[in-house]
C-alpha positions in Angstrom: 12.0 128.7 89.5 9.2 127.1 87.8 9.2 126.5 84.0 6.1 128.2 82.1 3.6 125.8 81.2 5.1 123.0 83.5 2.7 120.4 85.0 3.2 121.8 88.6 2.2 125.3 87.5 -1.0 123.8 85.7 -2.0 121.8 88.6 -2.0 124.7 91.3 -4.0 127.6 90.2 -7.4 129.2 91.1 -10.2 128.4 88.9 -12.5 125.5 87.5 -10.8 122.1 86.9 -9.9 121.5 83.2 -8.3 118.7 81.2 -4.8 120.6 81.1 -4.5 120.0 84.9 -3.8 116.5 84.2 -0.3 115.3 83.9 1.3 114.6 80.7 1.5 110.9 81.1 -2.2 110.7 81.9 -3.2 112.7 79.0 -1.0 110.8 76.5 -1.3 107.3 77.8 -4.9 107.2 78.8 -6.9 110.1 77.5 -5.6 110.3 74.1 -5.9 106.5 73.7 -9.7 106.9 73.1 -9.3 109.7 70.5 -9.4 109.2 66.7 -6.9 110.8 64.4 -9.2 113.8 63.5 -9.5 114.5 67.3 -5.7 114.4 67.7 -5.2 116.8 64.8 -7.9 119.2 66.1 -6.4 119.1 69.6 -3.1 120.0 68.1 -4.5 123.3 67.1 -5.9 124.3 70.6 -2.7 125.3 72.5 1.1 125.1 72.6 0.7 122.2 75.3 -1.5 120.1 73.0 0.6 120.9 70.0 3.7 119.4 71.6 1.8 116.6 73.4 0.1 115.3 70.1 3.5 114.8 68.5 4.5 112.3 71.0 5.6 109.0 69.4 3.5 106.7 71.5 0.2 108.2 70.0 1.2 107.6 66.4 2.6 104.1 67.1 -0.7 103.1 68.7 -2.4 104.2 65.5 0.3 102.1 63.6 -0.6 99.1 65.7 -4.5 99.6 65.2 -4.1 99.8 61.3 -1.9 96.6 61.3 -0.9 95.4 57.8 -2.3 98.4 56.1 0.8 100.4 57.3 3.5 100.7 54.4 6.2 98.0 55.1 9.6 99.3 56.2 13.1 98.2 55.6 14.2 95.4 57.8 17.1 97.5 59.4 17.7 98.9 63.0 17.0 102.4 61.9 13.4 101.5 61.1 12.7 99.0 64.0 9.6 99.9 66.1 12.0 100.8 69.0 14.0 103.3 66.8 11.1 104.7 64.9 10.6 108.5 65.5 7.3 110.1 66.0 7.6 111.9 62.8 8.2 108.7 60.9 5.3 107.0 62.7 3.0 110.0 61.9 4.1 110.0 58.4 3.3 106.3 58.0 -0.2 106.7 59.4 -1.0 109.8 57.4 0.2 108.3 54.1 -1.9 105.1 54.7 -5.1 107.0 55.3 -4.8 109.6 52.7 -3.7 107.3 50.0 -6.7 105.0 50.6 -9.2 107.9 50.6 -7.7 109.5 47.5 -7.0 106.3 45.4 -10.5 104.8 46.0 -12.4 108.0 45.4 -14.4 108.8 42.3 -12.0 111.5 41.2 -8.5 110.6 42.5 -6.0 113.3 42.0 -2.0 113.7 41.9 -1.4 115.9 45.0 2.2 116.7 44.4 4.9 116.6 41.9 8.7 117.1 42.6 11.7 116.7 40.5 15.2 115.6 41.7 18.6 115.4 39.9 19.7 111.8 39.2 22.8 113.0 37.5 22.4 110.0 35.1 19.9 109.1 32.5 17.4 106.6 34.0 16.7 103.5 31.8 14.6 101.5 34.1 14.0 101.4 37.9 12.2 99.7 40.7 11.2 101.0 44.1 11.4 98.8 47.1 8.1 98.6 49.2 7.5 101.3 51.7 9.2 104.2 49.6 12.7 104.3 51.3 15.0 103.1 48.5 15.0 103.0 44.6 17.3 101.1 42.4 17.9 102.3 38.9 19.7 101.2 35.8 21.4 104.3 34.5 23.8 105.4 31.8 25.6 108.5 30.6 23.8 110.7 27.9 26.1 109.0 25.2 25.1 105.6 26.1 28.5 104.5 26.3 28.7 103.8 30.2 26.3 101.9 32.2 25.7 101.6 36.0 23.5 100.6 38.8 22.5 103.5 41.3 20.7 103.0 44.8 18.6 106.1 45.7 17.5 106.9 49.0 14.0 108.5 49.3 12.8 111.2 51.7 16.3 112.2 52.6 16.0 115.3 54.9 18.2 117.6 52.9 17.7 116.3 49.4 14.7 114.3 48.8 15.7 111.7 46.2 19.5 111.4 46.7 21.8 108.8 44.8 23.8 107.0 47.6 25.9 104.3 45.9 26.6 103.4 42.3 28.6 100.5 40.6 29.3 100.2 37.0 28.0 97.6 34.6 29.5 96.6 31.5 26.4 96.7 29.5 22.8 97.9 30.1 21.2 96.2 33.0 17.6 95.1 32.2 14.9 92.9 33.8 15.9 94.7 37.2 14.7 93.2 40.3 15.3 94.2 43.9 14.1 92.9 47.1 14.7 93.2 50.9 16.5 90.0 51.9 18.8 88.7 54.8 22.2 87.8 53.1 24.4 85.8 55.5 22.6 87.2 58.5 22.9 90.8 57.2 19.7 92.8 56.3 20.4 93.8 52.7 18.9 94.8 49.4 19.5 92.0 46.7 19.6 93.4 43.1 19.4 91.0 40.3 19.6 91.9 36.5 20.4 90.6 33.1 22.8 92.1 30.6 23.6 91.1 26.9 27.0 90.9 25.3 28.3 89.8 21.9 29.5 86.5 21.5 33.4 86.1 21.5 33.5 84.8 17.9 31.8 88.0 16.7 33.8 90.8 18.8 35.4 93.2 16.5 33.4 92.2 13.4 30.1 94.2 14.0 29.1 97.6 15.3 26.0 96.2 16.8 25.3 97.5 20.3 23.7 94.6 22.4 22.5 97.3 25.0 20.1 98.7 22.4 18.6 95.4 21.4 15.0 94.4 22.6 13.9 91.0 21.1 10.4 90.8 22.5 8.6 94.2 22.7 6.3 92.5 25.6 4.9 90.0 23.3 6.4 86.4 23.3 4.7 85.6 19.9 6.3 88.5 18.0 10.0 88.3 18.4 12.7 90.2 16.7 15.9 88.2 16.0 19.3 89.6 17.0 21.7 90.1 13.9 24.6 88.4 15.8 24.8 85.7 18.4 24.6 87.0 22.0 25.7 85.9 25.5 23.7 86.5 28.4 24.7 87.2 32.0 22.4 87.2 35.0 24.1 88.8 38.0 22.9 89.3 41.7 24.6 91.9 44.0 23.5 93.0 47.5 23.9 96.2 49.5 23.9 96.2 53.3 21.0 98.4 54.7 23.3 99.5 57.5 25.8 100.9 54.9 23.0 102.8 53.3 21.7 104.2 56.5 25.2 105.4 57.3 25.5 107.1 53.8 22.0 108.6 54.3 23.0 110.2 57.6 21.9 114.0 57.3 25.0 115.0 59.1 26.8 114.5 55.8 24.8 116.5 53.4 24.8 115.0 49.9 27.4 116.2 47.4 29.3 117.8 50.1 33.0 117.3 50.8 31.8 115.7 54.1 29.7 113.1 52.4 32.5 112.1 49.9 35.1 112.0 52.7 32.8 109.8 54.7 31.9 107.6 51.9 35.4 106.9 50.9 36.2 105.8 54.5 33.6 103.0 54.4 33.8 99.6 52.7 32.5 99.2 49.1 28.6 99.1 49.5 28.2 96.5 46.7 28.9 92.9 47.0 28.7 90.3 44.1 26.6 87.4 45.2 26.2 85.3 42.0 26.7 85.2 38.4 24.9 82.9 35.8 26.2 82.9 32.1 24.2 81.4 29.1 24.4 81.3 25.3 20.6 80.8 25.5 18.5 84.0 26.1 17.8 84.7 29.9 14.5 86.6 30.6 12.7 87.7 33.8 14.3 87.4 37.1 12.7 86.7 40.7 14.2 86.7 44.2 12.9 84.7 47.2 14.0 83.1 50.4 13.5 79.4 50.1 13.7 77.4 53.4 15.5 80.5 54.9 18.1 80.6 52.2 18.1 83.5 49.5 17.5 82.4 45.9 17.7 83.9 42.5 15.6 82.4 39.8 15.8 83.3 36.1 13.7 82.2 33.1 15.9 80.4 30.2 14.5 80.0 26.7 12.4 78.2 25.9 10.9 76.5 29.0 13.5 76.4 31.7 13.9 78.2 35.1 17.4 78.3 36.7 17.7 78.6 40.4 20.9 79.8 42.1 21.4 80.0 45.9 22.9 83.3 47.0 25.1 81.9 49.8 28.5 80.1 50.0 27.2 76.8 48.7 25.7 78.4 45.5 23.8 75.4 44.6 22.3 75.5 41.1 18.9 73.8 40.3 17.1 73.5 37.1 13.3 73.2 36.4 12.4 72.2 32.8 8.7 72.8 32.3 7.2 69.9 30.4 4.9 70.7 27.4 1.2 69.5 28.0 -1.1 67.4 25.8 -2.7 68.3 23.4 -0.1 71.0 22.7 2.9 68.9 23.2 4.2 69.6 19.5 3.7 73.3 19.9 6.3 75.9 21.1 5.9 77.1 24.7 7.3 80.6 25.8 7.5 81.6 29.4 5.7 85.0 29.6 6.3 85.5 33.4 6.7 83.6 36.6 6.6 84.2 40.5 8.3 82.2 43.3 6.0 81.1 46.0 8.4 79.8 48.5 5.7 79.4 51.4 4.1 76.5 49.4 7.3 75.3 47.6 6.1 76.0 44.2 6.5 78.4 41.3 3.8 79.9 39.4 4.6 79.9 35.7 2.6 81.5 32.8 3.4 80.3 29.4 2.1 81.2 25.9 1.5 78.4 23.4 2.5 79.3 19.9 0.5 77.3 17.4 1.8 77.6 13.9 -0.8 78.4 11.3 -2.4 75.5 9.5 -1.2 74.7 5.9 -4.8 75.1 4.6 -5.1 78.6 6.0 -5.0 80.9 3.0 -2.6 83.9 2.9 -3.5 86.6 0.4 -1.1 87.7 -2.1 1.4 90.5 -0.5 -0.1 90.0 2.9 2.4 89.3 5.9 2.5 85.8 7.2 -0.2 84.7 9.7 0.7 85.3 13.3 1.1 82.2 15.8 -2.1 81.4 17.8 -3.0 79.4 20.7 -3.9 79.6 24.5 -1.7 80.4 27.4 -1.4 78.4 30.6 -1.2 79.1 34.4 0.8 76.2 35.9 2.1 75.5 39.5 5.4 73.6 39.5 7.2 72.1 42.6 10.4 73.9 43.4 13.4 71.6 42.5 15.6 70.2 45.2 18.8 72.3 45.9 21.5 71.2 43.4 19.3 69.3 41.3 20.3 70.1 37.7 19.1 67.1 35.9 17.7 67.6 32.3 14.4 65.9 33.0 11.2 67.5 32.2 8.7 68.2 35.1 5.0 68.1 34.9 3.0 70.7 36.8 1.2 69.9 40.0 -1.8 71.9 38.8 -2.6 73.6 35.4 -5.3 75.7 33.9 -5.8 76.9 30.3 -6.9 80.4 29.1 -8.2 80.6 25.5 -6.6 83.9 24.4 -4.9 84.8 21.3 -1.9 87.2 21.0 -1.4 87.7 24.8 1.2 90.2 25.6 2.8 92.2 28.6 1.9 89.6 31.4 2.5 91.2 34.8 2.2 89.5 38.1 2.3 91.3 41.6 4.5 90.3 44.3 2.1 88.9 47.3 5.0 89.1 49.9 5.2 92.8 49.8 2.4 93.3 52.4 2.8 91.6 55.6 0.2 89.0 56.9 0.8 89.9 60.5 -0.3 93.0 62.5 2.1 94.8 65.1 0.8 92.4 67.8 1.7 89.3 65.8 -1.7 88.3 64.8 -2.1 86.3 61.6 -5.9 86.7 61.3 -5.3 88.9 58.2 -5.7 87.3 54.8 -2.6 87.7 52.6 -3.1 89.6 49.4 -4.3 87.8 46.3 -2.1 87.2 43.2 -3.3 89.5 40.3 -2.1 88.6 36.8 -2.7 91.4 34.2 -2.4 90.9 30.5 -3.3 92.5 27.3 -5.0 90.7 24.2 -6.4 91.7 20.9 -3.4 93.6 19.7 -3.1 95.3 23.0 -6.6 96.8 23.1 -8.1 94.7 25.8 -6.9 94.6 29.3 -7.5 91.5 31.2 -7.0 90.4 34.9 -6.8 86.9 36.6 -7.0 86.6 40.3 -6.0 83.8 42.5 -7.2 84.5 46.1 -5.2 83.0 49.0 -6.6 80.1 50.9 -8.0 81.0 54.4 -5.3 80.4 56.9 -7.8 78.5 59.1 -7.6 75.6 56.6 -3.9 75.3 56.8 -1.6 73.4 59.4 0.6 76.5 59.1 -1.8 79.6 59.3 0.9 82.1 58.8 2.0 80.9 55.4 -0.2 81.9 52.5 -1.5 79.3 50.0 -2.6 79.9 46.4 -4.5 77.3 44.4 -5.3 77.5 40.7 -8.6 75.8 41.4 -9.8 79.1 42.7 -8.4 81.2 39.8 -11.2 83.6 38.8 -11.3 85.9 35.6 -12.2 89.6 35.8 -11.9 90.2 32.2 -11.5 90.5 29.4 -12.6 94.1 29.3 -11.8 97.2 27.2 -9.8 99.8 28.8 -11.1 103.4 29.3 -9.2 104.8 26.2 -12.1 104.8 23.7 -10.5 101.7 22.1 -7.5 103.7 20.9 -5.1 103.4 24.0 -2.7 100.6 25.0 -2.8 99.8 28.7 0.6 99.5 30.4 0.1 98.1 33.9 2.2 98.5 36.9 0.7 95.8 39.0 -0.3 95.7 42.7 -1.7 93.6 45.5 -4.5 96.1 46.1 -3.7 99.1 44.0 -2.5 98.9 40.3 -1.5 101.8 38.3 -2.6 101.7 34.8 -1.1 104.0 32.3 -2.5 104.7 28.7 -0.1 104.9 25.8 -0.6 105.2 22.0 -1.4 101.6 20.7 1.2 101.8 17.8 3.9 103.4 19.7 6.4 100.5 20.6 9.3 102.7 21.3 11.4 102.5 24.6 9.9 105.7 25.8 6.2 106.1 24.6 4.2 109.2 25.6 1.5 108.5 28.2 -2.0 109.8 27.6 -3.5 109.2 31.0 -3.1 107.5 34.2 -5.8 105.5 36.1 -6.4 104.1 39.5 -7.3 100.5 39.8 -8.6 99.3 43.1 -9.2 95.6 43.7 -12.7 94.3 44.2 -14.1 94.5 47.7 -13.9 90.9 48.9 -14.5 90.0 52.4 -10.8 89.9 53.1 -10.2 93.4 51.7 -13.3 94.7 53.6 -11.7 93.3 57.0 -8.5 95.0 56.0 -10.0 98.3 55.3 -12.2 98.3 58.2 -9.0 98.0 60.4 -7.5 101.1 58.6 -10.8 103.0 59.1 -10.9 102.1 62.7 -8.8 105.1 63.5 -10.9 107.6 61.7 -14.1 109.3 62.9 -15.3 109.9 59.4 -15.3 106.7 57.5 -14.6 107.2 53.8 -16.9 105.2 51.3 -14.7 103.9 48.3 -16.1 104.1 44.8 -18.2 101.5 43.4 -16.1 101.1 40.0 -12.8 99.5 40.2 -11.1 101.9 37.8 -10.9 105.8 37.9 -9.0 108.4 36.0 -6.4 110.3 37.9 -6.8 114.0 37.7 -3.6 115.5 36.5 -2.7 119.2 36.1 -1.9 120.5 32.5 1.7 120.7 33.2 2.0 117.0 34.4 0.0 115.9 31.3 2.6 117.8 29.1 5.4 116.2 31.0 4.1 112.8 30.4 3.2 113.4 26.8 6.9 114.1 26.1 7.5 110.4 26.6 8.4 108.3 29.6 11.8 106.2 29.6 11.2 104.5 33.0 8.2 104.4 35.5 7.8 102.7 38.9 4.9 102.5 41.4 4.9 101.9 45.0 1.2 101.0 46.1 2.2 100.9 49.8 2.9 104.8 49.9 1.1 106.0 46.8 4.2 107.3 44.8 4.9 107.2 41.0 8.4 107.7 39.9 9.2 108.4 36.3 11.9 109.5 34.0 11.8 111.2 30.6 14.1 110.3 27.8 17.4 112.4 27.5 16.9 113.9 30.9 18.7 113.3 34.1 16.0 113.7 36.6 13.6 111.6 38.5 10.0 113.0 38.8 7.7 112.0 41.6 3.9 112.0 41.5 2.3 111.7 45.2 -1.2 110.4 45.4 -1.1 110.5 49.2 -0.1 113.3 51.7 2.4 113.4 54.4 4.1 115.8 56.9 7.4 117.3 55.8 10.5 118.1 57.8 13.2 121.0 57.2 16.6 120.4 56.4 17.4 120.9 59.9 15.1 118.1 61.0 12.3 120.2 62.4 8.7 119.5 61.4 7.2 121.7 58.8 5.1 123.9 59.5 7.6 125.0 62.2 6.3 124.2 65.7 5.5 127.0 68.1 8.0 128.2 70.4 7.6 126.6 73.9 10.0 126.5 76.9 8.7 123.1 78.0 9.2 121.5 74.4 9.2 117.8 74.9 11.6 115.5 73.4 10.0 114.4 70.3 
């Protein structure tokens, strides 16, 4: 008995020859290889045969290979390896990459989807890992008496955004940083954070809550002193990706008895890697693999960066940034830094706080004059493992920026996007380093860009290199808020999200007035990268000429953002914005891209046509 629609039935019939008479492997491996993505989607609507064939994984994996590093990066786990990647996931990655680029670079970008998911905790801050599969959040109970870290899985088949693992934290975790890293041979998520606690000598003598204290308000020149001495703790944990993949198995529905029984039978997902304690304030944290060894780095007031290996050796190294002439007598404050392990350096941005001159007149009753001075960009060599000498180090290269009152310095992570395509080619330039900051009391948004050096000039072409001599300014510029808004930047290598907040609202949950799409200038490297993305499209989308455009939001979404935003995260690789409101236990997701969906049972949505010869997809 022949199966209806089988190839032998299609082959032997009376009539004119047609494409359908060819075997499935010839159609998929040869004919479809010449088609663009619009052709595949159009062919899908012709018949049940082509509907099934156009869902074959090989078709979408070919598209993934052709768009190269434009594809969203995936976790380095076995579940997301090229061999294990399903046709549905491959199609979703390709669709997101194309629709995100078209929408983000259009003259009127729009938020296409907004969804809300219960987090069961209040979100205080969060970071989303590149590729949009996991999110890490610092959370608390509504009374702010218990704090924790939670890892959420995204795109869960039955729950969307689902909390998978939680670990308690003694005080509020802030300066949160999360990154995919290999820890002792195990692909993992490394999570680093800082917390504050009251000094032992003052315990029981004050009702001061260190978890509610914010000393900087994004400006190192306008600090708020703590009423009591504080102790600072920088901690790094890791979670195995295999453990998270097991907990995210849809056979154990989130919140069900089966899920909790399975979770309790597994080893604890969190593992403590490192702890650094200090009576001097600890600031921003970064993570990177240096010579194959995972490292944590944390800024320590006023001009020190401490490195800690996240292995059994646990070597601690110290980099003391020397003050530069002619500002040797002025205070230097680290605004931000970024590890560049490929070139064995660290980029450090410092604000130079010049005290007012004695002859500067102060009107009666006026507040004291604010410090003034430039800020510096410097490249320092990484210290040797275990080198904790208290010796000041001078930078390998340095540049000054004559800007007063700089605040909220943000640096993108250039390691998020791969520099190789699926075939292993390193012909694609790595992304630039973008440094955003505000000046002029927060009214002017500025950008400094450090482009990568062309790989052909290097002995090791696969390792990107950044030189301060190539640093070029794209600002200052006044942001599109008619001079009344304050730009809050979520940086990116190619796509930065800019939020407009009220200029005088410095609370922890300011209302957001608007969202803006910032797309990097079309350099030759960006043009090559985008040409690779558009190579699978028949209709090539022309990007807008301006770098910035306002994102079109619905009235309901504008009302949501106007109620205040406690935490916000942006993943430029998949085009999703995650935010949480104050006194709310939900995570809200705004989608700039489009992607196919699947039902709780694992079927594609919309449901496929019934066909006796349904191929294994």
